C-alpha cells in the first residue's frame, strides 16, 4: 500500500518591521522568487509590524498631511527596477512621483505633482502599502505572504536551527528559518537630561516634558494647551514637524501675498513657541531640485582609489589600516565640494564652455595639491568667499547680540540669504550644488568608515561628534517652503528662536522650564512645556523595546565595538554587530547566526546614515544593494526548507494572524 506523500514543509522567512527597509527586503525576495520560476519548496513570508503592515510607524498612512518628506518624489522609489512596459511587479514598478501621478487612488482629485515636488509622509506611507500589495498580488503560486499586525517581543533559536518569534497579541509563536530585523527608529530609555526633566514635572502637574520621537507620535494636543509657552529643543527636521502641528494643526494658515511673501494667519489656538539649538540655525532649506533622478555627482578626489591609498599609507606608517577621518578623508571631501562650488560659479558667470575648461584646470591643481588662487582670480572669483562647511553650520560662532531684536534681524538675514541660494537650484546655485553633492558622497564616505574603518577616537570625535552633525544640517534640509513659513511665524510673533548655544533647563524656584542663549542679551524665557524635537539616536543598550532587551539580555545580539588592536583603544558604537557582506547578526560570543539579520537604523554607527528610507530610480543605491544582499542570502538555502522543522504548515496559524485591510486594499 502506497503511503500518501506528505506535502513539503514551507520555507519560512519573517521580516520584523515593514517600514521602507522591511518592504525593500520583501520586494527583493519577491522579485528573486519570481525569477526562479516554479520551485518544489513552498515559501511563506511573514510581514510583521506593530503599527501598520506595509508602512510601519514613521510612515504610517493615517498621519497628518503637514508632515513632509525632504526628498523630491522623482528621486524616491521602492521598486528595485523601473517600469518596463509590463505588469507592475516586484523588480519593475513606478517611483513615488509616477505612482502619485498615475496610480494613486485620489490622483484625479489632487493638484498635479511634478518630479521635483515633495510629498507628505502620509502619501509615502500609502505608496509603501501599494508596494506591499503589489508584492502580495504578484507572488508565484508556491509563495504566500502573511501580514501580521503585532509586536514581536522575543526571537529565540529553535531546536532545528530555526527561530521562534513571540508576539504580544498572544496568538501563537511564529517559527521561521530566517528572521530579518528591520525595526527602524528606536524609543530609548531616558538619558540624564530626560530623567532630570521628567523628575521636575513629577511634582508639578501643570508642566509637561515631551521626549524626542517622531512628531506624529507626540501627544501634542494633550501636552500643549492654547496660549501656553512651549520650549522646543532642536531646530532640525522634527522641529518643523512640531512647528506645523502647533500652528497649522491648531487652525492657522499661511497666505501668499501679492508681492510673493508669506503671511501667517493665526487660528487662535496656538501656543507661544520659543526654540533653540547648539548652532542657533534652523536647518537650512534644500535647494530647488534641478537634477534628474539618475544624476549622481562623479567623485574626482574622494574616490575608492584615494581611500585605498590612504589605508596603504596608514598601514605602512602605523601597522594598522584604520583611517583618521580629519586627516585622511575630510580634506578629500572638502576638495569635492569646493570643486563643485567654484565650477558652478564659473558656469553662472561665464557659461558652460568656460566652466568645463575651469573644471579641468581646477581638478588638476587640486589633485596635485597646488595653489588655486591664481586660477580663481583669472576666473573672476577672487572676490567671493570660499566654501567653509563649518562656518555655514555655525554662522553665529563668536557673535554676541545686544537684544533679541538684533539677534532676530541677523537670523532672518541668514535665513533669507539661504532661501535665495536655495532658489538658484542644485545645479545653477553654487552653494546648494556643493551641499547637494554631499548626498552623493555618502556612499564613498560610508565605504571608508563602516565596520570600524576609522580609528576609534576618530570615529567618535572627528566623525560622529564634529562632521556628522554638520553634514546632516547642510545636506538634509526641508523644502524651501518650511523656511518661509518659519520666517512668517517669527514675524507674527508666534515663534522666537532664542539664540546660539541654547541652554535648556528647569528652575525650581519659579517652577518652570528655562531657555536661554548666552550670546543674546535678555534672551531668557520660561515655559510650561518642553519638547525635545530630536529623533533619538540609535543605541542598543538604551533601546527600550522588549525585543531588543530580550535579544541583548539573552546574548543573541551584541553591540559593535570599534577596536584598534595596535593602541588598545575602543569605541562602543551603539549599533548591532553584523557581518560585513551578509548582514547576519553576531551573538554575545561573536558567533554568527545562520539565519538572523539586521539592517537599517538598528545598525547605525556600524554603518552610517542608515535612516535613508528609499531607493532612487535608475541608481544602484546602497539602500537597494543592502536589500538585495539580504534577500539573496536569505534564499540561498531555500531548498533545505523541508529539513529545518516539521511543525504543521505555517499557513494554518497564519489565518489567525492575518490583518485583512493591510493586504487587501491599495493605498
XYZ file of C-alpha atoms in Angstrom:
667
model
C 0.000 0.000 0.000
C 1.424 3.364 -1.044
C 1.529 5.891 1.749
C 0.233 9.360 0.822
C 3.070 11.772 0.210
C 3.376 14.458 2.846
C 3.360 17.999 1.483
C 6.720 19.725 1.856
C 7.133 21.935 4.875
C 7.237 25.603 3.836
C 10.489 27.508 3.988
C 9.559 30.438 6.208
C 11.004 33.954 6.377
C 9.903 36.553 8.934
C 10.549 40.240 8.317
C 10.141 42.211 11.547
C 9.258 45.811 10.728
C 7.602 46.838 7.464
C 8.795 50.384 7.008
C 10.956 51.071 3.964
C 13.791 48.720 4.968
C 11.492 45.782 5.610
C 9.481 46.397 2.451
C 12.684 46.651 0.416
C 13.724 43.163 1.547
C 10.261 41.759 0.822
C 10.320 43.366 -2.629
C 13.668 41.767 -3.449
C 12.605 38.400 -2.024
C 9.501 38.510 -4.212
C 11.463 39.545 -7.320
C 14.048 36.799 -6.824
C 11.375 34.158 -6.199
C 9.537 35.218 -9.366
C 12.745 34.982 -11.377
C 13.478 31.483 -10.084
C 10.226 30.149 -11.505
C 8.377 27.135 -10.080
C 10.075 25.637 -7.033
C 9.378 22.392 -5.222
C 9.609 24.100 -1.827
C 6.711 26.323 -0.785
C 7.809 29.620 0.738
C 5.951 31.564 3.409
C 6.833 35.204 4.031
C 5.669 36.924 7.205
C 5.476 40.737 7.181
C 5.212 41.739 10.841
C 4.610 45.250 12.119
C 3.279 46.626 15.389
C 1.671 49.717 13.826
C 0.769 49.344 10.138
C 1.785 46.438 7.970
C 3.203 47.822 4.743
C 4.062 51.295 6.021
C 5.452 50.966 9.537
C 5.301 53.540 12.321
C 7.170 56.577 10.976
C 5.498 56.428 7.553
C 2.054 55.235 8.644
C -0.691 56.312 6.280
C -3.035 57.910 8.828
C -0.760 60.745 9.988
C -1.456 64.414 9.316
C -0.531 65.679 5.867
C 1.704 68.545 7.061
C 4.437 66.039 7.885
C 6.522 66.216 4.714
C 9.299 64.223 3.104
C 12.579 66.010 2.397
C 13.373 64.218 -0.881
C 11.575 65.106 -4.121
C 9.167 62.464 -5.381
C 11.084 61.860 -8.609
C 14.069 60.642 -6.583
C 12.097 58.136 -4.490
C 11.277 54.543 -5.340
C 10.702 51.287 -3.517
C 10.900 49.118 -6.626
C 14.283 47.646 -7.481
C 13.694 48.237 -11.183
C 11.912 50.867 -13.247
C 8.681 50.204 -15.186
C 9.408 48.187 -18.330
C 6.052 48.249 -20.108
C 4.854 45.044 -18.464
C 2.837 44.485 -15.317
C 3.759 46.408 -12.194
C 5.544 43.789 -10.128
C 8.461 43.292 -7.751
C 11.522 44.358 -9.721
C 9.634 46.725 -12.050
C 7.403 49.454 -10.698
C 6.741 53.184 -10.505
C 8.600 55.756 -8.459
C 6.678 57.673 -5.824
C 6.197 60.512 -8.290
C 4.906 58.198 -11.022
C 2.571 56.488 -8.558
C 1.126 59.811 -7.378
C 0.607 60.873 -10.988
C -0.807 57.652 -12.437
C -1.807 55.152 -9.762
C -2.758 56.932 -6.525
C -6.478 56.374 -5.778
C -7.160 60.126 -5.484
C -4.926 61.276 -8.348
C -7.856 62.921 -10.180
C -8.770 64.993 -7.119
C -5.347 66.351 -6.166
C -3.163 69.098 -7.661
C -0.612 67.859 -10.201
C 2.615 66.595 -8.665
C 5.840 67.082 -10.594
C 9.051 65.076 -10.103
C 10.648 67.982 -8.217
C 7.805 68.345 -5.706
C 7.718 66.987 -2.171
C 5.109 64.549 -0.887
C 3.666 64.169 2.575
C 4.864 61.291 4.717
C 1.271 60.064 4.675
C 1.395 59.780 0.880
C 4.673 57.899 1.116
C 3.046 55.507 3.581
C 0.231 54.941 1.085
C 2.814 54.290 -1.617
C 4.585 51.781 0.638
C 1.258 49.989 1.117
C 0.826 49.927 -2.659
C 4.242 48.278 -2.977
C 3.272 45.775 -0.275
C 0.028 44.959 -2.096
C 1.895 44.593 -5.387
C 4.265 42.118 -3.725
C 1.299 40.095 -2.424
C -0.521 40.136 -5.775
C 2.471 39.167 -7.897
C 3.959 36.284 -5.929
C 4.434 32.916 -7.638
C 1.907 30.205 -6.769
C 4.253 28.460 -4.319
C 4.871 31.635 -2.299
C 2.480 33.196 0.218
C 2.727 36.490 2.091
C 1.124 36.771 5.527
C 0.720 40.244 7.076
C 0.817 40.185 10.874
C -0.064 43.247 12.892
C 1.607 42.549 16.216
C 4.733 43.422 18.161
C 7.497 40.829 18.272
C 8.585 40.576 21.899
C 11.232 37.862 21.566
C 13.231 35.899 18.998
C 14.877 32.694 20.204
C 16.726 29.897 18.413
C 14.655 26.773 17.899
C 15.789 23.165 18.221
C 16.388 22.627 14.496
C 18.326 25.723 13.540
C 15.159 27.765 13.157
C 13.856 30.729 15.192
C 10.755 31.168 17.332
C 9.118 34.596 17.373
C 6.864 35.514 20.301
C 4.126 38.086 19.651
C 2.436 40.459 22.062
C -1.045 39.545 20.790
C -0.754 36.076 22.283
C -1.902 34.411 19.038
C 0.986 31.954 18.856
C 4.667 31.663 18.188
C 5.822 32.012 14.604
C 8.546 29.599 13.547
C 10.876 30.809 10.810
C 14.032 29.612 9.131
C 15.229 33.189 8.612
C 14.438 36.382 10.506
C 15.194 39.883 9.240
C 15.208 42.675 11.840
C 14.213 45.968 10.202
C 12.756 47.614 13.282
C 13.509 51.235 12.399
C 13.693 54.218 14.755
C 14.009 53.236 18.426
C 12.393 54.546 21.551
C 15.208 54.803 24.073
C 15.315 54.747 27.837
C 15.589 58.273 29.293
C 19.060 59.781 29.372
C 20.349 62.000 32.178
C 18.651 65.130 30.828
C 15.376 63.271 30.219
C 15.325 61.941 33.769
C 16.012 65.370 35.231
C 13.181 66.961 33.252
C 10.756 64.114 33.982
C 11.592 64.300 37.688
C 10.997 68.055 37.584
C 7.471 67.552 36.231
C 6.558 64.802 38.705
C 5.588 67.258 41.456
C 4.403 69.909 39.023
C 1.386 68.511 37.150
C 0.911 71.755 35.202
C 4.234 71.185 33.412
C 4.900 68.689 30.637
C 8.097 67.289 29.173
C 7.770 65.571 25.787
C 10.672 63.293 24.916
C 12.213 63.041 21.459
C 10.333 60.983 18.878
C 8.654 61.310 15.526
C 6.385 64.353 15.859
C 3.438 62.324 14.579
C 3.770 60.158 17.702
C 3.988 63.060 20.154
C 0.766 63.752 22.048
C 0.975 67.480 21.404
C -2.757 68.111 21.564
C -2.864 66.920 25.167
C 0.538 68.271 26.225
C 0.257 71.778 24.765
C -2.713 73.921 25.712
C -3.547 77.025 23.655
C -1.794 80.130 24.930
C 0.887 78.330 26.912
C 4.583 78.868 26.288
C 6.365 75.922 24.721
C 10.130 75.472 24.575
C 11.393 73.342 21.688
C 14.849 71.784 21.855
C 16.399 71.297 18.417
C 15.963 73.099 15.095
C 16.168 70.151 12.698
C 13.531 68.406 10.604
C 11.450 67.321 13.596
C 11.344 70.943 14.766
C 9.463 71.866 11.607
C 7.039 68.984 12.182
C 6.361 70.188 15.725
C 6.000 73.750 14.451
C 3.370 72.804 11.881
C 1.484 70.678 14.418
C 1.211 73.648 16.784
C 0.201 76.169 14.112
C -1.486 74.704 11.020
C -2.611 71.841 13.253
C -4.299 74.425 15.507
C -6.293 76.058 12.719
C -3.711 78.540 11.420
C -2.971 79.099 7.745
C -0.268 80.571 5.520
C -1.311 83.051 2.839
C 0.790 84.072 -0.157
C 0.606 87.835 -0.613
C 0.591 89.649 -3.946
C 4.270 90.544 -3.554
C 5.166 86.863 -3.095
C 5.804 86.964 0.643
C 4.196 84.507 3.001
C 1.980 85.641 5.874
C 0.665 83.569 8.765
C -2.973 83.916 9.798
C -3.384 82.586 13.368
C -6.104 80.098 14.159
C -6.411 81.248 17.761
C -5.347 78.026 19.476
C -1.580 78.364 19.052
C 0.863 78.342 21.951
C 3.800 80.735 22.130
C 6.872 78.872 20.869
C 10.470 79.524 21.924
C 13.089 77.293 20.328
C 16.813 76.870 20.017
C 19.747 74.601 19.377
C 23.506 74.438 19.660
C 24.039 76.263 16.351
C 21.032 78.560 16.696
C 20.397 77.967 12.993
C 17.162 76.301 11.831
C 18.166 73.555 9.408
C 18.678 75.289 6.027
C 16.394 74.658 3.076
C 17.180 72.110 0.420
C 17.962 73.681 -2.929
C 15.386 73.748 -5.708
C 15.952 70.440 -7.428
C 17.391 70.627 -10.924
C 18.735 67.090 -11.107
C 17.235 64.164 -12.958
C 16.554 61.145 -10.714
C 19.611 59.319 -12.014
C 22.027 62.231 -11.664
C 24.910 61.454 -9.304
C 27.924 63.659 -8.627
C 31.010 61.920 -10.119
C 33.672 61.906 -7.408
C 37.082 63.197 -8.527
C 39.037 63.283 -5.264
C 37.235 61.232 -2.607
C 37.356 58.004 -4.626
C 37.755 54.340 -3.760
C 41.301 54.535 -5.089
C 42.096 57.510 -2.852
C 40.667 55.714 0.200
C 42.698 52.590 -0.603
C 45.848 54.693 -0.961
C 45.169 56.345 2.404
C 44.781 52.919 4.022
C 48.049 51.762 2.500
C 49.824 54.840 3.871
C 48.344 54.241 7.312
C 49.358 50.594 7.258
C 52.935 51.482 6.304
C 53.187 54.197 8.949
C 51.368 52.562 11.849
C 50.833 48.912 11.004
C 47.061 49.466 11.002
C 44.786 50.281 8.028
C 42.377 52.298 10.203
C 41.932 55.862 8.974
C 41.834 59.197 10.722
C 38.753 60.956 9.349
C 40.070 64.504 9.832
C 43.446 63.760 8.248
C 42.698 61.146 5.592
C 39.124 61.760 4.390
C 37.905 65.236 5.268
C 40.460 67.054 3.059
C 39.349 64.948 0.070
C 35.695 65.624 0.822
C 36.412 69.349 1.055
C 38.065 69.223 -2.370
C 34.938 67.622 -3.840
C 32.513 70.268 -2.591
C 34.973 73.096 -3.270
C 35.331 71.906 -6.871
C 31.543 71.828 -7.381
C 31.189 75.236 -5.729
C 33.729 77.101 -7.846
C 32.763 75.346 -11.087
C 29.121 76.350 -10.584
C 30.233 79.935 -10.005
C 32.129 79.933 -13.325
C 29.127 78.413 -15.105
C 26.863 81.161 -13.743
C 29.370 83.884 -14.617
C 30.808 82.748 -17.968
C 28.776 79.815 -19.327
C 29.099 76.064 -19.754
C 32.195 76.046 -22.004
C 34.200 78.196 -19.612
C 33.015 76.015 -16.721
C 34.305 72.859 -18.429
C 37.723 74.420 -19.026
C 37.875 75.729 -15.477
C 36.806 72.380 -14.013
C 39.626 70.581 -15.829
C 42.295 73.015 -14.662
C 40.899 73.267 -11.137
C 40.775 69.494 -10.752
C 44.365 69.160 -11.931
C 45.534 71.661 -9.323
C 43.562 70.056 -6.513
C 44.853 66.593 -7.419
C 48.393 67.972 -7.313
C 47.716 69.930 -4.084
C 48.658 73.121 -5.933
C 47.501 76.608 -5.006
C 44.290 77.572 -6.852
C 44.207 81.269 -6.014
C 45.619 82.414 -9.379
C 43.122 80.279 -11.266
C 40.256 81.693 -9.191
C 41.472 85.242 -9.837
C 41.684 84.618 -13.588
C 38.104 83.325 -13.492
C 36.956 86.492 -11.699
C 36.129 84.667 -8.472
C 38.761 86.049 -6.102
C 36.250 88.455 -4.516
C 33.890 85.635 -3.462
C 34.029 83.913 -0.072
C 35.418 80.359 0.000
C 33.197 77.448 0.894
C 33.514 76.731 4.626
C 31.226 73.919 5.809
C 31.835 74.564 9.493
C 31.132 78.283 9.142
C 27.918 77.507 7.238
C 26.791 75.176 10.017
C 27.830 77.571 12.812
C 27.275 81.025 11.277
C 26.904 82.789 14.644
C 30.010 81.392 16.349
C 31.714 84.107 18.387
C 28.951 86.659 17.810
C 27.030 88.377 20.601
C 23.809 90.338 20.307
C 22.670 93.252 22.431
C 18.989 92.384 22.202
C 16.523 89.842 20.895
C 15.620 92.249 18.082
C 19.257 92.473 16.965
C 19.534 88.703 17.030
C 16.305 88.153 15.092
C 17.413 90.646 12.426
C 20.680 88.732 11.998
C 18.963 85.338 11.948
C 16.356 86.480 9.438
C 19.115 87.869 7.218
C 20.904 84.497 7.218
C 17.667 82.596 6.542
C 16.639 84.874 3.672
C 20.090 84.601 2.139
C 19.842 80.818 2.379
C 16.429 80.887 0.697
C 17.871 82.971 -2.135
C 20.655 80.417 -2.592
C 18.137 77.558 -2.488
C 16.037 79.222 -5.185
C 19.062 79.214 -7.533
C 18.914 75.428 -7.559
C 21.045 72.320 -7.085
C 22.946 72.786 -10.351
C 22.906 76.525 -11.052
C 23.302 77.646 -7.464
C 26.944 77.252 -6.375
C 26.191 76.833 -2.674
C 23.325 74.352 -2.930
C 25.048 72.462 -5.760
C 28.058 71.924 -3.492
C 25.942 70.933 -0.490
C 23.790 68.603 -2.592
C 26.991 66.831 -3.663
C 27.395 65.797 -0.016
C 24.403 63.499 -0.528
C 26.081 61.753 -3.455
C 29.328 61.414 -1.497
C 27.674 59.499 1.346
C 28.325 56.182 -0.376
C 32.080 56.601 -0.589
C 32.227 58.056 2.932
C 30.245 55.068 4.161
C 32.555 52.591 2.460
C 35.536 54.205 4.194
C 34.154 54.358 7.724
C 31.732 51.428 8.068
C 32.557 48.335 10.135
C 35.272 50.098 12.102
C 37.137 51.639 9.183
C 38.220 54.584 11.325
C 40.427 54.772 14.378
C 38.091 54.552 17.396
C 38.788 58.073 18.662
C 38.406 59.491 15.150
C 35.127 57.634 14.672
C 33.735 59.028 17.915
C 35.126 62.575 17.809
C 36.129 63.769 14.335
C 33.352 61.922 12.541
C 30.291 61.446 14.771
C 30.761 64.477 17.026
C 32.173 67.012 14.551
C 31.374 66.082 10.952
C 28.115 64.094 11.035
C 26.031 66.928 12.565
C 27.436 69.398 10.028
C 26.636 67.018 7.172
C 23.083 66.446 8.424
C 22.445 70.170 8.910
C 23.726 71.199 5.484
C 22.634 68.335 3.220
C 19.344 67.008 4.630
C 17.176 70.111 4.839
C 13.442 70.569 4.306
C 11.665 72.096 1.301
C 12.116 75.861 0.922
C 8.518 76.481 1.984
C 9.375 75.426 5.543
C 11.948 78.198 5.923
C 9.471 80.702 4.501
C 6.840 79.531 6.972
C 9.220 79.865 9.901
C 10.097 83.439 8.931
C 6.372 84.249 8.699
C 5.778 82.774 12.165
C 8.679 84.759 13.583
C 7.319 87.961 12.053
C 3.887 87.215 13.500
C 5.375 86.735 16.967
C 4.248 83.121 17.244
C 7.828 81.770 17.273
C 11.061 83.025 18.787
C 14.420 81.443 18.092
C 16.246 82.076 21.367
C 19.797 82.200 20.025
C 23.002 80.210 19.516
C 24.254 77.694 22.071
C 20.775 77.486 23.582
C 20.640 76.164 27.148
C 17.584 74.236 28.317
C 16.866 73.524 31.956
C 14.453 73.875 34.872
C 14.179 76.453 37.642
C 12.741 75.023 40.854
C 12.256 78.474 42.430
C 9.992 79.567 39.579
C 8.588 76.126 38.890
C 9.104 76.424 35.140
C 11.379 75.325 32.317
C 14.039 77.871 31.375
C 15.605 78.571 27.965
C 18.468 80.984 27.316
C 21.248 81.809 24.859
C 24.474 83.150 26.388
C 25.110 85.036 23.135
C 21.878 87.065 23.172
C 21.330 89.612 25.925
C 17.931 89.326 27.594
C 17.149 86.020 25.854
C 15.961 84.081 28.905
C 12.448 82.685 28.516
C 10.372 80.418 30.747
C 7.985 77.752 29.513
C 5.199 75.438 30.656
C 6.095 72.670 28.207
C 9.465 71.440 26.950
C 9.571 69.378 23.755
C 12.683 67.548 22.626
C 12.421 67.836 18.830
C 15.289 65.490 18.105
C 14.948 61.938 16.835
C 16.517 59.516 19.356
C 19.990 58.318 18.465
C 20.069 54.537 17.868
C 21.646 52.848 20.881
C 21.390 49.129 21.517
C 21.953 49.449 25.299
C 19.284 52.175 25.616
C 16.637 50.767 23.251
C 13.521 50.203 25.360
C 11.726 47.751 23.076
C 11.004 44.332 24.634
C 12.542 42.591 21.618
C 15.855 44.457 21.790
C 16.052 43.961 25.543
C 15.409 40.227 25.185
C 17.973 39.796 22.435
C 20.607 41.704 24.397
C 19.793 40.105 27.750
C 19.996 36.580 26.368
C 23.154 37.285 24.380
C 21.636 36.762 20.947
C 22.997 40.121 19.788
C 25.845 42.347 20.884
C 26.931 45.942 20.459
C 29.540 46.621 17.798
C 32.736 47.942 19.365
C 35.290 49.632 17.121
C 38.683 48.401 18.343
C 42.194 49.452 17.352
C 44.325 46.456 18.263
C 47.535 48.444 17.947
C 46.709 51.072 20.553
C 44.216 49.051 22.540
C 41.636 51.843 22.258
C 37.972 51.189 21.531
C 34.625 52.875 20.936
C 31.278 51.237 21.722
C 29.113 52.408 18.823
C 25.591 51.534 19.978
C 24.755 49.563 16.812
C 24.028 45.844 16.430
C 27.148 43.928 15.434
C 26.615 42.468 11.961
C 28.775 40.659 9.433
C 30.030 42.773 6.570
C 28.682 41.439 3.302
C 25.771 39.384 4.649
C 24.222 41.485 7.457
C 23.945 38.406 9.633
C 23.965 39.156 13.353
C 26.728 38.180 15.781
C 25.828 36.936 19.234
C 27.474 37.809 22.545
C 30.392 35.455 21.876
C 30.959 36.688 18.349
C 29.406 33.649 16.677
C 27.375 34.391 13.553
C 23.692 33.498 13.486
C 22.964 31.440 10.371
C 19.526 32.971 9.902
C 19.204 36.221 11.858
C 19.807 39.506 10.008
C 19.682 43.187 10.920
C 19.668 46.195 8.623
C 18.854 49.861 8.691
C 18.683 52.004 11.800
C 19.448 49.268 14.380
C 22.883 49.006 12.726
C 23.608 52.757 12.768
C 27.229 53.591 13.714
C 28.278 50.174 12.415
C 27.131 51.585 9.111
C 26.456 55.284 8.543
C 23.323 57.190 7.538
C 21.009 54.197 7.653
C 17.939 56.423 8.080
C 17.635 56.755 4.301
C 14.215 55.283 3.564
C 14.075 54.771 -0.189
C 15.857 53.817 -3.350
C 16.433 56.139 -6.277
C 15.189 55.415 -9.810
C 17.977 54.446 -12.165
C 20.674 54.440 -9.474
C 22.125 51.397 -7.732
C 21.841 52.947 -4.272
C 23.163 51.401 -1.089
C 19.558 51.118 0.091
C 18.662 48.715 -2.723
C 22.015 46.913 -2.661
C 21.560 46.031 1.016
C 18.043 44.723 0.401
C 19.296 42.570 -2.459
C 22.231 41.171 -0.467
C 19.971 40.214 2.432
C 17.287 38.702 0.186
C 19.798 36.583 -1.740
C 21.413 35.337 1.454
C 18.007 34.517 2.943
C 17.082 32.429 -0.107
C 20.472 30.775 -0.555
C 19.412 27.566 1.187
C 15.694 27.626 0.474
C 15.891 24.043 -0.789
C 16.702 22.967 2.770
C 13.346 24.226 3.990
C 11.776 20.818 4.420
C 14.506 19.675 6.813
C 14.515 22.595 9.204
C 11.347 21.895 11.165
C 8.376 19.610 10.879
C 5.576 21.525 12.535
C 2.168 21.970 10.938
C 2.252 24.188 7.863
C 2.511 27.801 8.893
C -0.480 28.761 6.770
C -2.906 27.309 9.340
C -1.692 29.600 12.066
C -1.313 32.452 9.652
C -5.052 32.591 9.080
C -5.491 33.712 12.687
C -2.832 36.357 12.306
C -3.974 37.953 9.080
C -4.933 41.615 9.174
C -7.272 41.932 6.226
C -7.072 45.679 5.445
C -3.282 45.557 5.452
C -3.129 43.257 2.448
C -6.492 43.802 0.840
C -6.578 47.405 -0.325
C -4.485 49.734 -2.407
C -3.046 52.911 -0.889
